[in-house]
Short mmCIF file of C-alpha atoms and ligand atoms in Angstrom, two decimals:
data_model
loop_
_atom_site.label_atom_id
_atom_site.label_comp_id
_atom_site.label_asym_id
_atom_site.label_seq_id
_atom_site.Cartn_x
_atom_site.Cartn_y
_atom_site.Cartn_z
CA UNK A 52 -54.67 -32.94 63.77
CA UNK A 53 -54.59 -36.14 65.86
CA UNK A 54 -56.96 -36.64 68.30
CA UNK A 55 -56.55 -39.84 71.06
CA UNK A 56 -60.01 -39.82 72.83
CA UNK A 57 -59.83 -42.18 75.99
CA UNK A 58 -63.09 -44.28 76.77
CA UNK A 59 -64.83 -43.13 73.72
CA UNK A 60 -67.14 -45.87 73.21
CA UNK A 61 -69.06 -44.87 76.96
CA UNK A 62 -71.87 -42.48 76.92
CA UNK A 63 -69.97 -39.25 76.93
CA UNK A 64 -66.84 -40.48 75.10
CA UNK A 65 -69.18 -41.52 72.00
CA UNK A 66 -71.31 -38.44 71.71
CA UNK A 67 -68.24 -36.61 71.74
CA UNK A 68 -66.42 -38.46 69.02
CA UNK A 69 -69.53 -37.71 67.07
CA UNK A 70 -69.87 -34.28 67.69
CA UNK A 71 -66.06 -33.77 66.84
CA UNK A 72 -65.93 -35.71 63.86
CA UNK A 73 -69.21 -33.55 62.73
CA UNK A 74 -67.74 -30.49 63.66
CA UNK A 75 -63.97 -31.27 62.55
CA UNK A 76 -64.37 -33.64 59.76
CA UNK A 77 -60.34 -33.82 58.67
CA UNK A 78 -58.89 -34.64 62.29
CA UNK A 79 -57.87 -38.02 62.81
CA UNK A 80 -59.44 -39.29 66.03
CA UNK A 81 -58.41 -42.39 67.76
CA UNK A 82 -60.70 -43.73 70.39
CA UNK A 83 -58.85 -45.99 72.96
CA UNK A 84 -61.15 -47.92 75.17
CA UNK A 85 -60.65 -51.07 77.48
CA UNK A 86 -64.43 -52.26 76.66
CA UNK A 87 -65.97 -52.66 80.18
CA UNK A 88 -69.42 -53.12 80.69
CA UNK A 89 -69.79 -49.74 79.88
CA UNK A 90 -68.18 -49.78 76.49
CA UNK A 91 -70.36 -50.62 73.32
CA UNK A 92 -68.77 -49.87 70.11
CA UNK A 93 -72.49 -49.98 68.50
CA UNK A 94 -73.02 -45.94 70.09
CA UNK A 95 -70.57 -45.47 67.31
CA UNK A 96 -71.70 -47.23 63.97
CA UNK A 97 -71.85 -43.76 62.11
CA UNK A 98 -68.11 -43.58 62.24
CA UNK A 99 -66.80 -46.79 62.15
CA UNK A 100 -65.95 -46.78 58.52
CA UNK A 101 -64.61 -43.56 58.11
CA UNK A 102 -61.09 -43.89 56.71
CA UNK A 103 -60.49 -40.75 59.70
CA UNK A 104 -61.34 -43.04 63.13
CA UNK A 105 -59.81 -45.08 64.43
CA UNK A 106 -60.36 -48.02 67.33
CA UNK A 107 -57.66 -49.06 69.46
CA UNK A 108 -58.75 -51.62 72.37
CA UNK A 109 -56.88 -51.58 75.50
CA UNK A 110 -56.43 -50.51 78.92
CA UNK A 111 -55.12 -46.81 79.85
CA UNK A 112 -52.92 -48.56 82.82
CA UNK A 113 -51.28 -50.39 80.21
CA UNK A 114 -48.12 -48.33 79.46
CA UNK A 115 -46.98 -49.48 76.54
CA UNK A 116 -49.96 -49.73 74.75
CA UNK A 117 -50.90 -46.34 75.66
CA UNK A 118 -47.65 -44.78 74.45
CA UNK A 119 -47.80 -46.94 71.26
CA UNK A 120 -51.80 -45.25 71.13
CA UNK A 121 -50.30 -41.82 71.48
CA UNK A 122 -47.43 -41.65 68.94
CA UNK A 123 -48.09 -38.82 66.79
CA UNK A 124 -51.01 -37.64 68.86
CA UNK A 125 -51.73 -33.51 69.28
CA UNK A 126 -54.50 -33.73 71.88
CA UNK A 127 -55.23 -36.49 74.21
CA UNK A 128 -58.86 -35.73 75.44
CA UNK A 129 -59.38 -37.96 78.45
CA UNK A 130 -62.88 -39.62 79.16
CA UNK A 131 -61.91 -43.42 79.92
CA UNK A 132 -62.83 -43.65 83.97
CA UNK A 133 -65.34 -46.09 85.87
CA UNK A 134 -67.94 -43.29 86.53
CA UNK A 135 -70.93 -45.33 88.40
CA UNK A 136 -70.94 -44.27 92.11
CA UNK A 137 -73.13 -47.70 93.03
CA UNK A 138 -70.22 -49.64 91.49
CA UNK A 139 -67.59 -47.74 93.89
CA UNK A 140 -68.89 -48.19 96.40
CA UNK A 141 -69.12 -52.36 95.96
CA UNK A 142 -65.88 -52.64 94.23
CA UNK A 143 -63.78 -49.23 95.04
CA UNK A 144 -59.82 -51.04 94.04
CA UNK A 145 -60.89 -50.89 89.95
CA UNK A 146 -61.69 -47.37 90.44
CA UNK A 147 -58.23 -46.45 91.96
CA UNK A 148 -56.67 -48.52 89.26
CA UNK A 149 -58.59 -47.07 86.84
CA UNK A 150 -59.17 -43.69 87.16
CA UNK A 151 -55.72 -43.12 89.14
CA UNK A 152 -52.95 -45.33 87.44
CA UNK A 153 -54.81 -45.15 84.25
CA UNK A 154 -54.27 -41.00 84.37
CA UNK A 155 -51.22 -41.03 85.73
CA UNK A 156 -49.67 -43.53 82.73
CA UNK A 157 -51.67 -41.38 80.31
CA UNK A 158 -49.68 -38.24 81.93
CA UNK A 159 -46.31 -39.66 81.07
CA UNK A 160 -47.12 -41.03 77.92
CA UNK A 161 -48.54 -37.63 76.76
CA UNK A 162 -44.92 -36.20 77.96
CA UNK A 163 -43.32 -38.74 76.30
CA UNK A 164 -45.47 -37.96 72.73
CA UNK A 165 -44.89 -33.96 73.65
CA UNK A 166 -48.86 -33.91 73.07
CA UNK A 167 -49.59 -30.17 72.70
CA UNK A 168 -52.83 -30.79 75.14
CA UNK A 169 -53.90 -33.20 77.34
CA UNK A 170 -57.78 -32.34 78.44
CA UNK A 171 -59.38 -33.88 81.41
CA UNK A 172 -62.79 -34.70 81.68
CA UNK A 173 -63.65 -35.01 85.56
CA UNK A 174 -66.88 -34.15 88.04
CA UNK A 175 -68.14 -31.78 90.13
CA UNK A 176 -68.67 -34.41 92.84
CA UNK A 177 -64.93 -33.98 93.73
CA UNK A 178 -65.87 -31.10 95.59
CA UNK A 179 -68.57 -32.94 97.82
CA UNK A 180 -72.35 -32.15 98.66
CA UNK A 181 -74.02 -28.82 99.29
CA UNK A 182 -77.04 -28.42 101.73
CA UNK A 183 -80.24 -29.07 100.60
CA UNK A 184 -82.45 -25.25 100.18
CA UNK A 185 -78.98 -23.42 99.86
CA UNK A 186 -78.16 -21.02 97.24
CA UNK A 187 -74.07 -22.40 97.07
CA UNK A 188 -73.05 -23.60 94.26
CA UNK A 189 -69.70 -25.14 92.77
CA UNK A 190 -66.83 -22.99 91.16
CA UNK A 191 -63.33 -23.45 90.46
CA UNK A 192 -62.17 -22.24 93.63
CA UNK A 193 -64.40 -24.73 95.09
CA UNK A 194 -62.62 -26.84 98.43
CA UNK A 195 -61.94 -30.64 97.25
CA UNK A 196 -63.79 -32.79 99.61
CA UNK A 197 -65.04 -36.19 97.47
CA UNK A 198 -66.79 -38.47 99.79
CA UNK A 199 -67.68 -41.35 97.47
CA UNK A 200 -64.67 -43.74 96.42
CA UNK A 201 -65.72 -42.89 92.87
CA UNK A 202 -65.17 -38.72 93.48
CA UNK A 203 -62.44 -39.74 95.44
CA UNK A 204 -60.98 -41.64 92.87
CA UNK A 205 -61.52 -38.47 90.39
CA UNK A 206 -60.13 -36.29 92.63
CA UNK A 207 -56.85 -37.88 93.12
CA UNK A 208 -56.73 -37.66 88.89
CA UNK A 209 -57.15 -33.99 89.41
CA UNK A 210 -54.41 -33.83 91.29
CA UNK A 211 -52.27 -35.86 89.16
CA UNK A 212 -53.51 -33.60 86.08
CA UNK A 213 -52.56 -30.60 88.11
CA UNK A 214 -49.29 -32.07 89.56
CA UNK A 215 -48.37 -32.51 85.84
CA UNK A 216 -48.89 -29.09 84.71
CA UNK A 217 -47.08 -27.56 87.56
CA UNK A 218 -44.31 -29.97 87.52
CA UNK A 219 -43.44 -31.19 84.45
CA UNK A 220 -44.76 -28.36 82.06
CA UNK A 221 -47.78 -30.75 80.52
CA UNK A 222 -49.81 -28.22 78.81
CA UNK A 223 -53.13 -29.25 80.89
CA UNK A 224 -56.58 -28.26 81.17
CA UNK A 225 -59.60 -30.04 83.27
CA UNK A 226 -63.56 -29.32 83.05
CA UNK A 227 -65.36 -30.91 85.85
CA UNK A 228 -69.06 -31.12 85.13
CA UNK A 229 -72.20 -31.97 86.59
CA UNK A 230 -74.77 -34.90 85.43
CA UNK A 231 -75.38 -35.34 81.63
CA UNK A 232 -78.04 -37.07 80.31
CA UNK A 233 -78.92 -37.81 76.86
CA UNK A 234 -78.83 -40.78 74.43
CA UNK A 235 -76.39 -43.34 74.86
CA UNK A 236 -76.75 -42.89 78.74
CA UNK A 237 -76.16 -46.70 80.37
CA UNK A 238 -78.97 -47.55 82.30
CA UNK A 239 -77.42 -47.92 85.68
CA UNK A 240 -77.58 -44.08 86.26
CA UNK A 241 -80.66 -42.35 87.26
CA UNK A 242 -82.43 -40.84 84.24
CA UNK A 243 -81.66 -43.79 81.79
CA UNK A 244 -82.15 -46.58 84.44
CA UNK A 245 -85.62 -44.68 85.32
CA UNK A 246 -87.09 -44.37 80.91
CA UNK A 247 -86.32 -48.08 80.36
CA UNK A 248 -87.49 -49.64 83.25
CA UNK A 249 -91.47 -48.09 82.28
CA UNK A 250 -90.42 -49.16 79.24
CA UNK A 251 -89.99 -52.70 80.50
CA UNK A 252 -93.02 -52.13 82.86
CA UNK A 253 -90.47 -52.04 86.39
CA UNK A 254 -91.03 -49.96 88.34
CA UNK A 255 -88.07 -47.00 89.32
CA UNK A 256 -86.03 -47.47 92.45
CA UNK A 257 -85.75 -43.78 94.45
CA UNK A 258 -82.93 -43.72 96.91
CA UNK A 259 -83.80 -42.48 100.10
CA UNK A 260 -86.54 -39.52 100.34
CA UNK A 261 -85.61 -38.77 97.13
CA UNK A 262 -84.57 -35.10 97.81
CA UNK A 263 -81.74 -35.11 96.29
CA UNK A 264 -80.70 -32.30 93.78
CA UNK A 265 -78.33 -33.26 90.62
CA UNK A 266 -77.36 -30.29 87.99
CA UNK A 267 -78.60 -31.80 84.55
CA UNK A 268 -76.51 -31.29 81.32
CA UNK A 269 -77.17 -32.24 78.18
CA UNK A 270 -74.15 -34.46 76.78
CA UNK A 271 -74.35 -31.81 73.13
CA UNK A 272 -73.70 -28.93 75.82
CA UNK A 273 -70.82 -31.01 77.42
CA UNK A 274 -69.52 -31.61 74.39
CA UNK A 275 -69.22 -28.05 73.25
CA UNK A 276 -67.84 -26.92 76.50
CA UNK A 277 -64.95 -29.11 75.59
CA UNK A 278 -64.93 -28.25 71.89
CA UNK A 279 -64.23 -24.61 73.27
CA UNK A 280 -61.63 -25.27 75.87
CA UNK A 281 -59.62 -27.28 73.37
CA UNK A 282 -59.67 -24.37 71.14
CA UNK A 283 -59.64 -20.78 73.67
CA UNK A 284 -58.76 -22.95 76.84
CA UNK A 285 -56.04 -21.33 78.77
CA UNK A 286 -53.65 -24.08 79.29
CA UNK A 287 -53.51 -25.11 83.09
CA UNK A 288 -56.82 -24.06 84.00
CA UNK A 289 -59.96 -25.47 84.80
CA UNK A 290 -63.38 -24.53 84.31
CA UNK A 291 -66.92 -25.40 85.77
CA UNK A 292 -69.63 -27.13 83.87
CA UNK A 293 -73.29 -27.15 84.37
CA UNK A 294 -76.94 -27.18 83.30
CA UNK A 295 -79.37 -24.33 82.82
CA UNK A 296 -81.64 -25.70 85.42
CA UNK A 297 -81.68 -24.77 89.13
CA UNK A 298 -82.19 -27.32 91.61
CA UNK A 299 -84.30 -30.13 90.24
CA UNK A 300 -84.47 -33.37 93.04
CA UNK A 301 -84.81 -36.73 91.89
CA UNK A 302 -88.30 -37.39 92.70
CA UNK A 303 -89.22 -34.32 90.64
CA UNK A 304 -87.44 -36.09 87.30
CA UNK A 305 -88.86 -39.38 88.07
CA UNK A 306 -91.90 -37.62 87.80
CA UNK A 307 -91.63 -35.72 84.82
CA UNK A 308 -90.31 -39.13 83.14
CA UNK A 309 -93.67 -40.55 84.09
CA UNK A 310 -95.18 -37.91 82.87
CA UNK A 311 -93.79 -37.91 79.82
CA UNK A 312 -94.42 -41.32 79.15
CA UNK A 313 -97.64 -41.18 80.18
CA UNK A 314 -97.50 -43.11 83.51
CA UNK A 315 -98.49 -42.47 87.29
CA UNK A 316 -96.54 -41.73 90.29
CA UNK A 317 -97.22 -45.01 91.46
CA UNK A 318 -94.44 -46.85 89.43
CA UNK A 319 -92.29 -45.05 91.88
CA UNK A 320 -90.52 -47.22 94.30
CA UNK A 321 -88.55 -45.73 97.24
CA UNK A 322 -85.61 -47.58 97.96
CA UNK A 323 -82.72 -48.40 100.46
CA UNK A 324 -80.70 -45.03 100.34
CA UNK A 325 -77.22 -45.03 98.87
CA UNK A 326 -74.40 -44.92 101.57
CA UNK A 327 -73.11 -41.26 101.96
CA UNK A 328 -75.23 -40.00 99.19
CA UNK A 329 -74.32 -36.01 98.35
CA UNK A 330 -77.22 -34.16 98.92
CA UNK A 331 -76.61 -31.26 96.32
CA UNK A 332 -74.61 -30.48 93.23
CA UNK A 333 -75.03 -27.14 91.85
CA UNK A 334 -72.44 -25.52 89.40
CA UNK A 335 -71.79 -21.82 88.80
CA UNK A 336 -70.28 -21.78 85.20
CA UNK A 337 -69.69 -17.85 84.91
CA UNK A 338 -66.25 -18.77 84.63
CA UNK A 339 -66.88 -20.76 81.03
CA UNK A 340 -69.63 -17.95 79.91
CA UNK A 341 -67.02 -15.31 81.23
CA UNK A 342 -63.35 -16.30 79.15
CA UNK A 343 -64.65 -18.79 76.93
CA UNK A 344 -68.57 -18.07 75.54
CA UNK A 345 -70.25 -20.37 76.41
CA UNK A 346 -73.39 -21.58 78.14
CA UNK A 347 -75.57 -24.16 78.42
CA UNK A 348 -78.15 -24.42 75.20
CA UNK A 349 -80.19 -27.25 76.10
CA UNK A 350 -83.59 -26.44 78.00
CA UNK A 351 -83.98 -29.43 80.72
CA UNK A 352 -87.73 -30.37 80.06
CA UNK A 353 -87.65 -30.39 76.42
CA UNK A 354 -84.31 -32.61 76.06
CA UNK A 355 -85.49 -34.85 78.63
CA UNK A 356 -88.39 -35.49 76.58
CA UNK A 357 -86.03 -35.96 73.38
CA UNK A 358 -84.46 -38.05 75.25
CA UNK A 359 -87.09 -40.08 76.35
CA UNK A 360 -87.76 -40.62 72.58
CA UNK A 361 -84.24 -41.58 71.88
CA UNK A 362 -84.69 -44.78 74.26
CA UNK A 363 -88.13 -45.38 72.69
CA UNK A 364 -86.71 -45.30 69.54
CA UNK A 365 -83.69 -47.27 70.25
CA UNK A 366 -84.85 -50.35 72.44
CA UNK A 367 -82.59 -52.80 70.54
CA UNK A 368 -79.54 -50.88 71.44
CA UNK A 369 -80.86 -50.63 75.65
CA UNK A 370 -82.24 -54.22 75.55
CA UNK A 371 -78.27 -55.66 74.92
CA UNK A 372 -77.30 -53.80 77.30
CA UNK A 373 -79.58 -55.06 80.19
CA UNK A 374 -78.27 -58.37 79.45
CA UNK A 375 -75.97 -60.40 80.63
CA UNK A 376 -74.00 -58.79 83.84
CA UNK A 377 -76.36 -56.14 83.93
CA UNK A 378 -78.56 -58.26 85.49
CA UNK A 379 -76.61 -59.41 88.43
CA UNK A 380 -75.01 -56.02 88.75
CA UNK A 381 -79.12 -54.92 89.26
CA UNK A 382 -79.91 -57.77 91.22
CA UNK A 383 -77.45 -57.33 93.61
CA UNK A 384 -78.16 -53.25 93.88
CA UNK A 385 -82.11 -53.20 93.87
CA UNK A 386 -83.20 -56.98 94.76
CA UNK A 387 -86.80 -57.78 92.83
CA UNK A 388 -87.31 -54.04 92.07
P1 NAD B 1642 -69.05 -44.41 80.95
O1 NAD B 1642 -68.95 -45.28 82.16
O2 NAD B 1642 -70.29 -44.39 80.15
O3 NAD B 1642 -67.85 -44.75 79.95
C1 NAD B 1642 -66.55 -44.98 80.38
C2 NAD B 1642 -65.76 -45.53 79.20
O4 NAD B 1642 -64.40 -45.72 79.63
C3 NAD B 1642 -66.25 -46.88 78.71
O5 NAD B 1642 -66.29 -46.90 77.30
C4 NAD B 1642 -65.22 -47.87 79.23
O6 NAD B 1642 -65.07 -49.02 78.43
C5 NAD B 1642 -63.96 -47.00 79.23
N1 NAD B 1642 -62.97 -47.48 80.22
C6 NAD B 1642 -63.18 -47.79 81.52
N2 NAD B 1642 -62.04 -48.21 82.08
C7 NAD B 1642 -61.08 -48.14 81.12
C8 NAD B 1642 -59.69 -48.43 81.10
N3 NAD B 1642 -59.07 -48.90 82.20
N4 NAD B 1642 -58.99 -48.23 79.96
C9 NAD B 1642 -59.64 -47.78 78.85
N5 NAD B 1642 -60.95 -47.51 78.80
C10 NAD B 1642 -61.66 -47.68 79.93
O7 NAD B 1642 -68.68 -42.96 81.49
P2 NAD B 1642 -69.25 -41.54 81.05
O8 NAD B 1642 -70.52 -41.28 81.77
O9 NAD B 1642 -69.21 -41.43 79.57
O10 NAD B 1642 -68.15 -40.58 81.70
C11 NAD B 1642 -67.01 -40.18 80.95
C12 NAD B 1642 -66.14 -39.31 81.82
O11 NAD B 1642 -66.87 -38.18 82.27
C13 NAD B 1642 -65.63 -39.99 83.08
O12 NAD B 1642 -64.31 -39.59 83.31
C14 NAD B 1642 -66.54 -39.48 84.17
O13 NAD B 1642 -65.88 -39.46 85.43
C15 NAD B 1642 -66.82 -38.07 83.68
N6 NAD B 1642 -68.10 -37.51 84.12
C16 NAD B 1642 -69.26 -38.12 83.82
C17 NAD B 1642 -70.47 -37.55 84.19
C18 NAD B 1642 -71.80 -38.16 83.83
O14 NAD B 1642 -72.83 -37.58 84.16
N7 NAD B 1642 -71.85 -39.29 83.14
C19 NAD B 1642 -70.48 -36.36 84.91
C20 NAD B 1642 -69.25 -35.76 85.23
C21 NAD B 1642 -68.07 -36.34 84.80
P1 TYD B 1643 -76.58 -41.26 89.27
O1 TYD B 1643 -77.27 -41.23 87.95
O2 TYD B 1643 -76.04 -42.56 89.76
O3 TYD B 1643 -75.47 -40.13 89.25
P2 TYD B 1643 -74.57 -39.54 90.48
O4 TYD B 1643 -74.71 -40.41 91.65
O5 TYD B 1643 -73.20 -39.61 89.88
O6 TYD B 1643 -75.07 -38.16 90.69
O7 TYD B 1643 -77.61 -40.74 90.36
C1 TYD B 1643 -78.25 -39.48 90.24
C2 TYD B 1643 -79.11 -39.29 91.48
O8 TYD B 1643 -80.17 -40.24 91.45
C3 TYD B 1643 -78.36 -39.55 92.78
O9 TYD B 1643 -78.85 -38.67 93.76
C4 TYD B 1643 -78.73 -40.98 93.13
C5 TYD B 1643 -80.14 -41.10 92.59
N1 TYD B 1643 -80.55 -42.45 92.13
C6 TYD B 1643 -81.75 -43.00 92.59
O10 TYD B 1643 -82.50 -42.39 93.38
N2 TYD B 1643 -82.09 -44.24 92.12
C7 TYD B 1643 -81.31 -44.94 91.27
O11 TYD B 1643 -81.67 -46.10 90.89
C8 TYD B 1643 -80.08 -44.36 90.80
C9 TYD B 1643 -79.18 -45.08 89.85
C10 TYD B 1643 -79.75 -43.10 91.26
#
């Protein structure tokens, strides 16, 4: 089988190649990625030589390229997106390009190759912010209501993924998921940006009070989830996402990173909030556990402390990629932090 994987050399796109190519050693998986900022080809050094992946470089709004990329393709699992809210919210226009055009020419070009499945990876932060101390949570019947040019900019893919189905036949399915973390996690998000900094001896910028709740998955429990809607998925459905752990604010994992690492509370610096900043993501995944088997496997504290390892063990790999426009990008988001 043929496997196109968009934006598999990001954080979620890499662990997933991976994981497939562990799990499915005789598919053929191409990875086609653009190379932003948030593309490094090194998350992927286990499979570069195997005669069964292959790297194609080049943007997902570029039509031809993208139909060239898909010739002979079975599956087209879709990852390649600008995913850092920050960034939308400076520079919103790539993120319509991107994560808009770029699915919709991915959509024909997957009717053009008669691809037998096109899966799309989006977020549950299309469906907006819950209240802080509420029991609601996220499912699939969930009202759309992004408020951050980056969950707007996922939502409208939705939409386009869905349009697809219902329109032209495109056998479709979409997982919308809540916040991995694990290695190969760029440090401009949260629990990444938060491990290397004490490991650089910086302290860790909090938005606002710091009250904010994210649902944490590990990426090897995202990855599955896919595994198993590529393989029992019903085609034009979509299923929920999430993390075994209930309402865990920011503050309380900056913590527990400092804690882990052996640090105080005082490296802890609150900061400007974010502009429109979703209070709370939860996700009910019954749906997943319900049709499909699955659930999260991946206790919170103990990963989080694997993880932590992962960037101690790895500091070659994070220190590239604080260079270079990483530090203006931080510079212009946190100031001396
Ligand atoms: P990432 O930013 O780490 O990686 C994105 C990858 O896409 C990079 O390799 C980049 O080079 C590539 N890319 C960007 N623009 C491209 C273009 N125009 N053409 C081709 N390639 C392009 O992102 P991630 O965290 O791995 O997220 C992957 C997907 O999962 C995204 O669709 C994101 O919206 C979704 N998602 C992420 C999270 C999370 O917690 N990280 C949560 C929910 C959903
Ligand atoms: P992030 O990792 O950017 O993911 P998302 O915004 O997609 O959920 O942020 C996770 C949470 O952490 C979010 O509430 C914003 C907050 N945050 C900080 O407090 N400080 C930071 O430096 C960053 C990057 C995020």
């Amino acid at each position: 089988m043929k496997v196109v994987v968009t934006g598999g050399a990001g954080f979620i796109g890499s662990n997933f190649i991976l994981y497939w190519m562990r799990h499915h050693p005789d598919d053929a998986i191409v990875n086609l990625d653009k190379l932003t900022y948030a593309g490094n080809l090194e998350n992927l050094k286990d499979v570069e030589n195997n005669p069964n992946y292959t790297f194609v470089q080049g943007d997902i709004v570029d039509a031809d390229l993208v139909e060239h990329a898909l010739k002979g393709a079975d599956i087209v699992v879709h990852f390649a997106a600008e995913s850092h809210v920050d960034r939308s919210i400076h520079e919103p226009a790539q993120f319509v390009m991107t994560n808009v055009l770029g699915t919709q020419v991915l959509l024909d070009a997957s009717l053009k190759a008669n691809i037998k499945r096109f899966h799309h990876i989006s977020t549950d932060e299309v469906f907006g912010s819950l209240p802080l101390f509420s029991k609601d949570k996220f499912d699939e019947k969930t009202k759309y209501d992004p408020r951050s040019p980056y969950s707007a900019s996922k939502a409208g893919s939705d939409h386009l993924v869905n349009a697809y189905s219902a329109t032209y036949g495109l056998p479709t399915t979409i997982t919308n998921c809540s916040n991995n973390f694990g290695p190969y996690h760029f440090p401009e998000k949260l629990i990444p940006l938060a491990i290397t900094n004490i490991l650089e001896g910086k302290k860790v910028p909090v938005y606002g009070d710091g009250l904010y709740v994210r649902d944490w998955l590990y990426v090897e429990d995202h990855c599955r989830a896919i595994e198993l809607v590529l393989i029992k998925g019903k085609i034009g459905e979509t299923y929920c996402v999430g993390g075994s752990a209930d309402d865990i604010n920011n503050l309380t994992v900056v913590k527990k990173i400092l804690r882990i690492m052996g640090k105080t509370d005082d490296m802890i610096e609150f900061v400007k909030d974010r502009p429109g900043h979703d209070r709370r993501y939860a996700i009910d995944w019954s749906k997943i556990k319900n049709d499909l088997g699955w659930e999260p496997q991946h206790n919170f504290d103990e990963w989080l402390e694997k993880t932590v390892e992962w960037y101690r063990q790895n500091t070659s790999w994070w220190q590239r990629v604080k260079d270079g426009s990483y530090q203006d990008y931080y510079k212009k988001q946190y100031g001396s932090v």
